[in-house]
């Protein structure tokens, strides 16, 4: 039984705790902490977990085998570094850290440790539809890939949402997905600014992010975060001999009043519920079988941060911005990564 300590008991932290205590197998939550001690006490009391004052205390708890970081983004670096220093596997919800420099410090710490401990929460790699799309691409059935068209649509976003967040918080999922889907790095980013939607108020919405892959494949990502009708994620790869796309994911089709209606998910939790389950179950199994994670790496978190920075620069300047990464350490070779 893998004993997990959870740092951060907000919305996503509580959802993962629910998942580990009621859905998954081979795992128990033994410790929790949160900046809001009352929330941590309530959550810990409901599941019989030890409540700690700090995240570092969770890491140091001898009843904790592995750590799950779901706290506020700017705190991720300190908790991930603490877990590495303690030699404990750590699953960190995205972002790995809030700057590329902080991500690189985590990469360097893990390389110095000598083996993988870190997994980053890019759950699209665990979504059944995306996995089928990747399998189809790798089969050669549609020939060599030329382009990929993506859409990331939200019904609405909070009032504090700023235009840069369309890149750093929203498009970062497509950034990681594209690197994983095509098995290569992103070389450059551009952003086009269409006519502004009235639904976004003063927010520049939508945006069109264009990613140039190292091989020359072009990935375009429509970012519409106030489209009202629901949460809609789309992806289509155009190959030399055909195309492959994510299918309709609704389990229901309604026929009434001369119409066929396919319901659209309300938000990311509804759309990717099963992907989150698979993501954490595979993490638990990987640690049980081999003692190390096999999903998205600290390098993936670093690369996503660098590409996000390039996207923000492109948004601000209107220019094409090249992506420059440090040399990839041997620790992060493809043989070390399954998902």
PDB file of C-alpha atoms in Angstrom, residues 124 151-158 161 169-171 199 205 222-233 265-268:
ATOM      1  CA  UNK A 124      -4.015  14.683 -21.301  1.00  0.00           C
ATOM      2  CA  UNK A 151      -9.175  24.110 -29.923  1.00  0.00           C
ATOM      3  CA  UNK A 152      -9.347  24.798 -26.199  1.00  0.00           C
ATOM      4  CA  UNK A 153     -12.699  26.374 -25.372  1.00  0.00           C
ATOM      5  CA  UNK A 154     -14.025  27.349 -21.953  1.00  0.00           C
ATOM      6  CA  UNK A 155     -17.545  28.533 -21.214  1.00  0.00           C
ATOM      7  CA  UNK A 156     -16.074  31.341 -19.080  1.00  0.00           C
ATOM      8  CA  UNK A 157     -13.103  32.256 -16.913  1.00  0.00           C
ATOM      9  CA  UNK A 158     -12.801  34.099 -13.564  1.00  0.00           C
ATOM     10  CA  UNK A 161      -7.980  35.931 -15.673  1.00  0.00           C
ATOM     11  CA  UNK A 169      -2.611  28.413 -17.742  1.00  0.00           C
ATOM     12  CA  UNK A 170      -4.802  27.325 -20.668  1.00  0.00           C
ATOM     13  CA  UNK A 171      -2.580  26.540 -23.668  1.00  0.00           C
ATOM     14  CA  UNK A 199     -18.184  37.908 -23.949  1.00  0.00           C
ATOM     15  CA  UNK A 205     -10.266  36.646 -26.360  1.00  0.00           C
ATOM     16  CA  UNK A 222      -7.524  28.224 -30.876  1.00  0.00           C
ATOM     17  CA  UNK A 223      -7.941  29.621 -27.360  1.00  0.00           C
ATOM     18  CA  UNK A 224     -11.515  30.739 -26.684  1.00  0.00           C
ATOM     19  CA  UNK A 225     -12.138  31.096 -22.967  1.00  0.00           C
ATOM     20  CA  UNK A 226     -15.556  32.807 -22.885  1.00  0.00           C
ATOM     21  CA  UNK A 227     -17.447  30.895 -25.542  1.00  0.00           C
ATOM     22  CA  UNK A 228     -20.431  30.233 -23.259  1.00  0.00           C
ATOM     23  CA  UNK A 229     -21.693  26.931 -24.703  1.00  0.00           C
ATOM     24  CA  UNK A 230     -19.411  24.651 -22.647  1.00  0.00           C
ATOM     25  CA  UNK A 231     -15.960  23.108 -22.314  1.00  0.00           C
ATOM     26  CA  UNK A 232     -14.854  21.825 -25.708  1.00  0.00           C
ATOM     27  CA  UNK A 233     -11.451  20.296 -26.463  1.00  0.00           C
ATOM     28  CA  UNK A 265     -19.073  18.985 -20.859  1.00  0.00           C
ATOM     29  CA  UNK A 266     -19.506  21.864 -18.427  1.00  0.00           C
ATOM     30  CA  UNK A 267     -15.845  22.063 -17.404  1.00  0.00           C
ATOM     31  CA  UNK A 268     -12.465  20.297 -17.318  1.00  0.00           C
TER      32      UNK A 268
END
